[in-house]
Amino acid sequence: MRKNIVAGNWKMNTTLQEGVKLATEVNDALKSRTPNCDVIICVPFTHLASVKAAIDDSKLGLGAENCADKAKGAFTGEVSGAMVASTGAKYVILGHSERRQYYHETSEILKEKVALAFENGLTPIFCIGEVLEERENGTYFDVVKKQVEDALFHLSADDFKKIILAYEPVWAIGTGKTATADQAEEIHAFIRKTIADKYGNDVAEEISILYGGSCKPSNAKEIFSKTNVDGGLIGGAALKAEDFMGIVDAF
Ligand code: PGA
């Protein structure tokens, strides 16, 4: 059975002190609940070790927002998968549209990152999604399929099963414009079918596919109620413990 997951993506927000405070608030809120989903926060590199020390990671998973496409060495400013893992983090977001768009991450680069995440025992939260033009001209199925094929379909079934997928339509990220629950279900079902065609139904049924893009406490319940939506990757609403927990409570 695939897992329900709510994961926060803090992006480039919060100072270290603010981040530890926010993580502590989420952690404390989780203590008084038995959520029907796994809960993960993905935080800036600088916060990982301190947040790890501040939370109870049996309840709250910790991840990074990126890692390097090289294992180690003379790559000034980069942070490796091994470094991320050494903080105690267990997850890493890869292929976020902001990384693809602003830092020119291609499927070739993402393949390397996925391999290094696995080598270091990290679970990739792998993002895919189309831009507005592709939504409007109807090519979004092809775009999303190609993103999955190009970066992930070289993996063995056993490795593929370790991935968490996040469908994030770029036009819905941080815009306040959410995909409708039916739009999310349509593409999530398509993604699962694409996986089933390659790896078989059993593998496809094990993959959690999260929705991301202006997900809030007010719309999470309807989106998460869809058969092929297994949770959310949450940006803006992950920056306030109350909003984030409102989304966790949607399950
Ligand atoms: P948002 O971001 O919830 O602020 O739209 C989601 C994401 O980019 O992961």
mmCIF file of C-alpha atoms and ligand atoms in Angstrom:
data_model
loop_
_atom_site.group_PDB
_atom_site.id
_atom_site.type_symbol
_atom_site.label_atom_id
_atom_site.label_comp_id
_atom_site.label_asym_id
_atom_site.label_seq_id
_atom_site.Cartn_x
_atom_site.Cartn_y
_atom_site.Cartn_z
ATOM 1 C CA MET A 1 0.000 0.000 0.000
ATOM 2 C CA ARG A 2 1.290 3.428 -0.897
ATOM 3 C CA LYS A 3 1.785 5.958 1.848
ATOM 4 C CA ASN A 4 0.013 9.246 2.391
ATOM 5 C CA ILE A 5 2.583 11.990 2.802
ATOM 6 C CA VAL A 6 2.547 15.699 3.561
ATOM 7 C CA ALA A 7 5.938 17.293 2.949
ATOM 8 C CA GLY A 8 6.913 20.915 3.481
ATOM 9 C CA ASN A 9 9.276 22.709 1.128
ATOM 10 C CA TRP A 10 10.543 25.783 2.919
ATOM 11 C CA LYS A 11 12.539 27.047 -0.087
ATOM 12 C CA MET A 12 14.868 29.986 0.695
ATOM 13 C CA ASN A 13 12.936 31.133 3.743
ATOM 14 C CA THR A 14 13.677 31.484 7.455
ATOM 15 C CA THR A 15 16.888 32.231 9.282
ATOM 16 C CA LEU A 16 18.365 29.384 11.288
ATOM 17 C CA GLN A 17 16.651 30.616 14.458
ATOM 18 C CA GLU A 18 13.301 31.048 12.724
ATOM 19 C CA GLY A 19 13.662 27.638 11.128
ATOM 20 C CA VAL A 20 14.397 25.829 14.388
ATOM 21 C CA LYS A 21 11.401 27.580 15.946
ATOM 22 C CA LEU A 22 9.103 26.570 13.099
ATOM 23 C CA ALA A 23 10.348 22.968 13.126
ATOM 24 C CA THR A 24 9.842 22.815 16.892
ATOM 25 C CA GLU A 25 6.280 24.114 16.522
ATOM 26 C CA VAL A 26 5.467 21.479 13.888
ATOM 27 C CA ASN A 27 7.108 18.799 15.995
ATOM 28 C CA ASP A 28 5.155 19.827 19.102
ATOM 29 C CA ALA A 29 1.895 19.917 17.147
ATOM 30 C CA LEU A 30 2.565 16.388 15.898
ATOM 31 C CA LYS A 31 3.081 15.084 19.419
ATOM 32 C CA SER A 32 -0.574 15.649 20.205
ATOM 33 C CA ARG A 33 -1.788 13.968 17.021
ATOM 34 C CA THR A 34 -1.745 10.609 15.314
ATOM 35 C CA PRO A 35 -1.724 11.788 11.708
ATOM 36 C CA ASN A 36 -2.966 9.565 8.904
ATOM 37 C CA CYS A 37 0.095 10.440 6.859
ATOM 38 C CA ASP A 38 3.861 10.676 7.057
ATOM 39 C CA VAL A 39 4.965 14.238 7.749
ATOM 40 C CA ILE A 40 8.240 15.598 6.360
ATOM 41 C CA ILE A 41 9.868 19.026 6.362
ATOM 42 C CA CYS A 42 12.495 19.911 3.754
ATOM 43 C CA VAL A 43 14.615 22.794 4.975
ATOM 44 C CA PRO A 44 17.623 24.869 3.859
ATOM 45 C CA PHE A 45 21.015 23.114 4.110
ATOM 46 C CA THR A 46 22.161 25.473 6.852
ATOM 47 C CA HIS A 47 19.267 24.364 9.078
ATOM 48 C CA LEU A 48 19.487 20.588 8.730
ATOM 49 C CA ALA A 49 21.701 19.672 11.685
ATOM 50 C CA SER A 50 20.038 22.083 14.109
ATOM 51 C CA VAL A 51 16.529 21.089 13.061
ATOM 52 C CA LYS A 52 17.480 17.442 13.354
ATOM 53 C CA ALA A 53 18.595 18.061 16.938
ATOM 54 C CA ALA A 54 15.363 19.911 17.737
ATOM 55 C CA ILE A 55 12.805 17.375 16.462
ATOM 56 C CA ASP A 56 11.646 13.884 17.247
ATOM 57 C CA ASP A 57 12.311 12.227 13.936
ATOM 58 C CA SER A 58 10.156 9.209 14.681
ATOM 59 C CA LYS A 59 7.244 11.517 13.911
ATOM 60 C CA LEU A 60 8.683 14.205 11.681
ATOM 61 C CA GLY A 61 10.846 13.312 8.694
ATOM 62 C CA LEU A 62 13.618 15.677 7.670
ATOM 63 C CA GLY A 63 14.888 16.423 4.185
ATOM 64 C CA ALA A 64 16.995 18.816 2.118
ATOM 65 C CA GLU A 65 15.720 20.833 -0.834
ATOM 66 C CA ASN A 66 18.462 19.806 -3.227
ATOM 67 C CA CYS A 67 21.847 18.076 -3.419
ATOM 68 C CA ALA A 68 24.794 18.240 -5.781
ATOM 69 C CA ASP A 69 25.176 16.147 -8.933
ATOM 70 C CA LYS A 70 28.761 15.317 -7.947
ATOM 71 C CA ALA A 71 29.916 13.114 -5.074
ATOM 72 C CA LYS A 72 32.664 15.373 -3.663
ATOM 73 C CA GLY A 73 35.600 17.594 -4.485
ATOM 74 C CA ALA A 74 36.304 20.987 -6.031
ATOM 75 C CA PHE A 75 32.748 22.259 -6.540
ATOM 76 C CA THR A 76 32.686 25.440 -4.495
ATOM 77 C CA GLY A 77 29.359 26.158 -2.877
ATOM 78 C CA GLU A 78 27.789 22.769 -3.580
ATOM 79 C CA VAL A 79 26.385 20.409 -0.930
ATOM 80 C CA SER A 80 26.665 16.671 -1.554
ATOM 81 C CA GLY A 81 24.218 13.885 -0.855
ATOM 82 C CA ALA A 82 26.709 12.476 1.652
ATOM 83 C CA MET A 83 26.768 15.809 3.505
ATOM 84 C CA VAL A 84 22.972 15.903 3.613
ATOM 85 C CA ALA A 85 22.805 12.322 4.881
ATOM 86 C CA SER A 86 25.441 13.031 7.532
ATOM 87 C CA THR A 87 23.065 15.526 9.197
ATOM 88 C CA GLY A 88 20.540 12.750 9.741
ATOM 89 C CA ALA A 89 18.204 13.928 6.974
ATOM 90 C CA LYS A 90 16.440 11.120 5.120
ATOM 91 C CA TYR A 91 14.873 12.886 2.135
ATOM 92 C CA VAL A 92 15.905 15.223 -0.648
ATOM 93 C CA ILE A 93 13.716 17.201 -3.053
ATOM 94 C CA LEU A 94 15.062 16.853 -6.604
ATOM 95 C CA GLY A 95 13.932 18.394 -9.860
ATOM 96 C CA HIS A 96 11.847 21.178 -8.384
ATOM 97 C CA SER A 97 10.666 23.490 -11.171
ATOM 98 C CA GLU A 98 12.565 26.386 -9.578
ATOM 99 C CA ARG A 99 15.799 24.345 -9.867
ATOM 100 C CA ARG A 100 14.957 23.390 -13.451
ATOM 101 C CA GLN A 101 14.043 26.950 -14.422
ATOM 102 C CA TYR A 102 16.547 29.143 -12.546
ATOM 103 C CA TYR A 103 19.487 26.748 -12.203
ATOM 104 C CA HIS A 104 19.103 24.951 -15.522
ATOM 105 C CA GLU A 105 18.796 21.466 -14.105
ATOM 106 C CA THR A 106 18.228 18.980 -16.908
ATOM 107 C CA SER A 107 17.126 15.366 -16.759
ATOM 108 C CA GLU A 108 20.782 14.343 -17.280
ATOM 109 C CA ILE A 109 21.826 16.306 -14.177
ATOM 110 C CA LEU A 110 18.850 14.971 -12.227
ATOM 111 C CA LYS A 111 19.813 11.393 -13.058
ATOM 112 C CA GLU A 112 23.155 11.986 -11.343
ATOM 113 C CA LYS A 113 21.467 13.544 -8.339
ATOM 114 C CA VAL A 114 19.036 10.655 -8.000
ATOM 115 C CA ALA A 115 21.928 8.162 -8.147
ATOM 116 C CA LEU A 116 23.840 10.058 -5.451
ATOM 117 C CA ALA A 117 20.740 10.342 -3.273
ATOM 118 C CA PHE A 118 20.337 6.559 -3.425
ATOM 119 C CA GLU A 119 24.041 5.970 -2.759
ATOM 120 C CA ASN A 120 23.642 7.955 0.443
ATOM 121 C CA GLY A 121 20.401 6.354 1.562
ATOM 122 C CA LEU A 122 18.265 9.424 0.833
ATOM 123 C CA THR A 123 14.729 9.151 -0.525
ATOM 124 C CA PRO A 124 14.218 11.517 -3.467
ATOM 125 C CA ILE A 125 11.031 13.564 -3.570
ATOM 126 C CA PHE A 126 11.142 13.988 -7.317
ATOM 127 C CA CYS A 127 9.198 16.884 -8.851
ATOM 128 C CA ILE A 128 7.609 17.048 -12.277
ATOM 129 C CA GLY A 129 5.092 19.433 -13.806
ATOM 130 C CA GLU A 130 4.232 21.555 -16.802
ATOM 131 C CA VAL A 131 4.269 25.323 -17.360
ATOM 132 C CA LEU A 132 1.104 27.294 -18.149
ATOM 133 C CA GLU A 133 1.620 27.254 -21.910
ATOM 134 C CA GLU A 134 1.892 23.464 -21.896
ATOM 135 C CA ARG A 135 -1.263 23.199 -19.800
ATOM 136 C CA GLU A 136 -3.121 25.466 -22.205
ATOM 137 C CA ASN A 137 -1.931 23.840 -25.433
ATOM 138 C CA GLY A 138 -2.690 20.378 -24.088
ATOM 139 C CA THR A 139 0.868 18.998 -24.225
ATOM 140 C CA TYR A 140 1.074 18.568 -20.438
ATOM 141 C CA PHE A 141 0.628 14.810 -20.559
ATOM 142 C CA ASP A 142 3.613 14.454 -22.911
ATOM 143 C CA VAL A 143 5.710 16.918 -20.898
ATOM 144 C CA VAL A 144 5.184 15.144 -17.597
ATOM 145 C CA LYS A 145 5.656 11.704 -19.156
ATOM 146 C CA LYS A 146 8.963 12.792 -20.679
ATOM 147 C CA GLN A 147 10.187 14.234 -17.384
ATOM 148 C CA VAL A 148 9.564 10.898 -15.667
ATOM 149 C CA GLU A 149 10.982 8.828 -18.528
ATOM 150 C CA ASP A 150 14.130 10.872 -19.061
ATOM 151 C CA ALA A 151 15.214 11.147 -15.426
ATOM 152 C CA LEU A 152 13.857 7.959 -13.825
ATOM 153 C CA PHE A 153 13.026 5.173 -16.268
ATOM 154 C CA HIS A 154 16.610 3.880 -16.355
ATOM 155 C CA LEU A 155 16.114 2.792 -12.718
ATOM 156 C CA SER A 156 15.466 -0.781 -11.681
ATOM 157 C CA ALA A 157 11.970 -1.465 -10.342
ATOM 158 C CA ASP A 158 13.426 -1.821 -6.842
ATOM 159 C CA ASP A 159 15.029 1.612 -7.013
ATOM 160 C CA PHE A 160 12.040 3.226 -8.676
ATOM 161 C CA LYS A 161 9.855 2.058 -5.798
ATOM 162 C CA LYS A 162 11.955 4.143 -3.398
ATOM 163 C CA ILE A 163 10.990 7.414 -5.118
ATOM 164 C CA ILE A 164 8.273 9.777 -3.935
ATOM 165 C CA LEU A 165 6.866 11.699 -6.915
ATOM 166 C CA ALA A 166 5.482 15.212 -6.659
ATOM 167 C CA TYR A 167 3.346 16.588 -9.477
ATOM 168 C CA GLU A 168 3.612 20.358 -9.310
ATOM 169 C CA PRO A 169 2.086 22.357 -12.155
ATOM 170 C CA VAL A 170 4.397 25.363 -12.451
ATOM 171 C CA TRP A 171 1.433 27.690 -13.026
ATOM 172 C CA ALA A 172 0.076 26.778 -9.588
ATOM 173 C CA ILE A 173 3.277 27.213 -7.564
ATOM 174 C CA GLY A 174 3.134 30.225 -5.285
ATOM 175 C CA THR A 175 0.479 31.814 -7.497
ATOM 176 C CA GLY A 176 -2.572 31.098 -5.373
ATOM 177 C CA LYS A 177 -3.952 29.324 -8.459
ATOM 178 C CA THR A 178 -4.502 25.673 -7.544
ATOM 179 C CA ALA A 179 -5.214 22.845 -9.911
ATOM 180 C CA THR A 180 -8.724 21.608 -9.282
ATOM 181 C CA ALA A 181 -9.017 18.254 -7.578
ATOM 182 C CA ASP A 182 -10.214 16.805 -10.901
ATOM 183 C CA GLN A 183 -7.262 18.267 -12.792
ATOM 184 C CA ALA A 184 -4.907 16.777 -10.207
ATOM 185 C CA GLU A 185 -6.614 13.391 -10.356
ATOM 186 C CA GLU A 186 -6.506 13.335 -14.157
ATOM 187 C CA ILE A 187 -2.756 13.812 -14.357
ATOM 188 C CA HIS A 188 -1.923 11.721 -11.283
ATOM 189 C CA ALA A 189 -3.853 8.810 -12.804
ATOM 190 C CA PHE A 190 -1.945 9.348 -16.042
ATOM 191 C CA ILE A 191 1.404 9.360 -14.211
ATOM 192 C CA ARG A 192 0.492 6.150 -12.409
ATOM 193 C CA LYS A 193 -0.511 4.534 -15.711
ATOM 194 C CA THR A 194 2.801 5.645 -17.251
ATOM 195 C CA ILE A 195 4.609 3.914 -14.383
ATOM 196 C CA ALA A 196 2.412 0.822 -14.675
ATOM 197 C CA ASP A 197 3.169 0.548 -18.404
ATOM 198 C CA LYS A 198 6.891 0.521 -17.650
ATOM 199 C CA TYR A 199 7.171 -1.311 -14.310
ATOM 200 C CA GLY A 200 3.800 -3.049 -13.889
ATOM 201 C CA ASN A 201 0.798 -2.382 -11.699
ATOM 202 C CA ASP A 202 2.349 -3.557 -8.440
ATOM 203 C CA VAL A 203 5.138 -0.986 -8.636
ATOM 204 C CA ALA A 204 2.764 1.775 -9.797
ATOM 205 C CA GLU A 205 0.473 1.091 -6.860
ATOM 206 C CA GLU A 206 3.343 1.480 -4.399
ATOM 207 C CA ILE A 207 4.451 4.931 -5.539
ATOM 208 C CA SER A 208 3.176 7.920 -3.596
ATOM 209 C CA ILE A 209 2.344 10.787 -5.940
ATOM 210 C CA LEU A 210 1.998 14.111 -4.128
ATOM 211 C CA TYR A 211 0.309 17.229 -5.452
ATOM 212 C CA GLY A 212 2.037 20.595 -5.065
ATOM 213 C CA GLY A 213 0.997 24.123 -5.971
ATOM 214 C CA SER A 214 -0.883 26.537 -3.700
ATOM 215 C CA CYS A 215 -2.121 23.701 -1.498
ATOM 216 C CA LYS A 216 -3.737 25.128 1.660
ATOM 217 C CA PRO A 217 -5.785 23.883 4.598
ATOM 218 C CA SER A 218 -8.916 25.042 2.742
ATOM 219 C CA ASN A 219 -8.334 22.976 -0.417
ATOM 220 C CA ALA A 220 -6.194 20.063 0.799
ATOM 221 C CA LYS A 221 -9.046 17.828 1.838
ATOM 222 C CA GLU A 222 -10.713 17.858 -1.562
ATOM 223 C CA ILE A 223 -7.458 17.343 -3.452
ATOM 224 C CA PHE A 224 -6.299 14.543 -1.123
ATOM 225 C CA SER A 225 -9.659 12.796 -1.435
ATOM 226 C CA LYS A 226 -8.816 11.823 -5.010
ATOM 227 C CA THR A 227 -7.821 8.205 -5.610
ATOM 228 C CA ASN A 228 -4.441 8.907 -7.165
ATOM 229 C CA VAL A 229 -3.395 11.834 -4.985
ATOM 230 C CA ASP A 230 -1.352 10.579 -2.034
ATOM 231 C CA GLY A 231 -0.618 13.856 -0.324
ATOM 232 C CA GLY A 232 1.041 17.182 -0.905
ATOM 233 C CA LEU A 233 4.299 19.034 -1.304
ATOM 234 C CA ILE A 234 3.638 22.313 0.405
ATOM 235 C CA GLY A 235 5.511 25.582 -0.120
ATOM 236 C CA GLY A 236 4.042 28.796 1.289
ATOM 237 C CA ALA A 237 1.652 27.086 3.683
ATOM 238 C CA ALA A 238 4.533 25.098 5.210
ATOM 239 C CA LEU A 239 5.985 28.299 6.660
ATOM 240 C CA LYS A 240 3.309 28.589 9.351
ATOM 241 C CA ALA A 241 2.942 25.613 11.688
ATOM 242 C CA GLU A 242 -0.801 26.149 11.979
ATOM 243 C CA ASP A 243 -1.371 26.113 8.205
ATOM 244 C CA PHE A 244 0.942 23.158 7.698
ATOM 245 C CA MET A 245 -0.814 21.178 10.408
ATOM 246 C CA GLY A 246 -4.157 22.156 8.877
ATOM 247 C CA ILE A 247 -3.006 20.353 5.722
ATOM 248 C CA VAL A 248 -1.744 17.343 7.722
ATOM 249 C CA ASP A 249 -5.165 17.211 9.403
ATOM 250 C CA ALA A 250 -6.845 17.057 5.976
ATOM 251 C CA PHE A 251 -6.032 13.318 5.973
HETATM 252 P P1 PGA B 1 3.450 26.557 -3.009
HETATM 253 O O1 PGA B 1 4.791 25.786 -3.465
HETATM 254 O O2 PGA B 1 2.712 25.633 -2.076
HETATM 255 O O3 PGA B 1 3.916 27.801 -2.352
HETATM 256 O O4 PGA B 1 2.675 26.805 -4.262
HETATM 257 C C1 PGA B 1 4.804 24.403 -3.677
HETATM 258 C C2 PGA B 1 6.190 23.972 -4.091
HETATM 259 O O5 PGA B 1 6.834 24.680 -4.878
HETATM 260 O O6 PGA B 1 6.685 22.930 -3.647
#
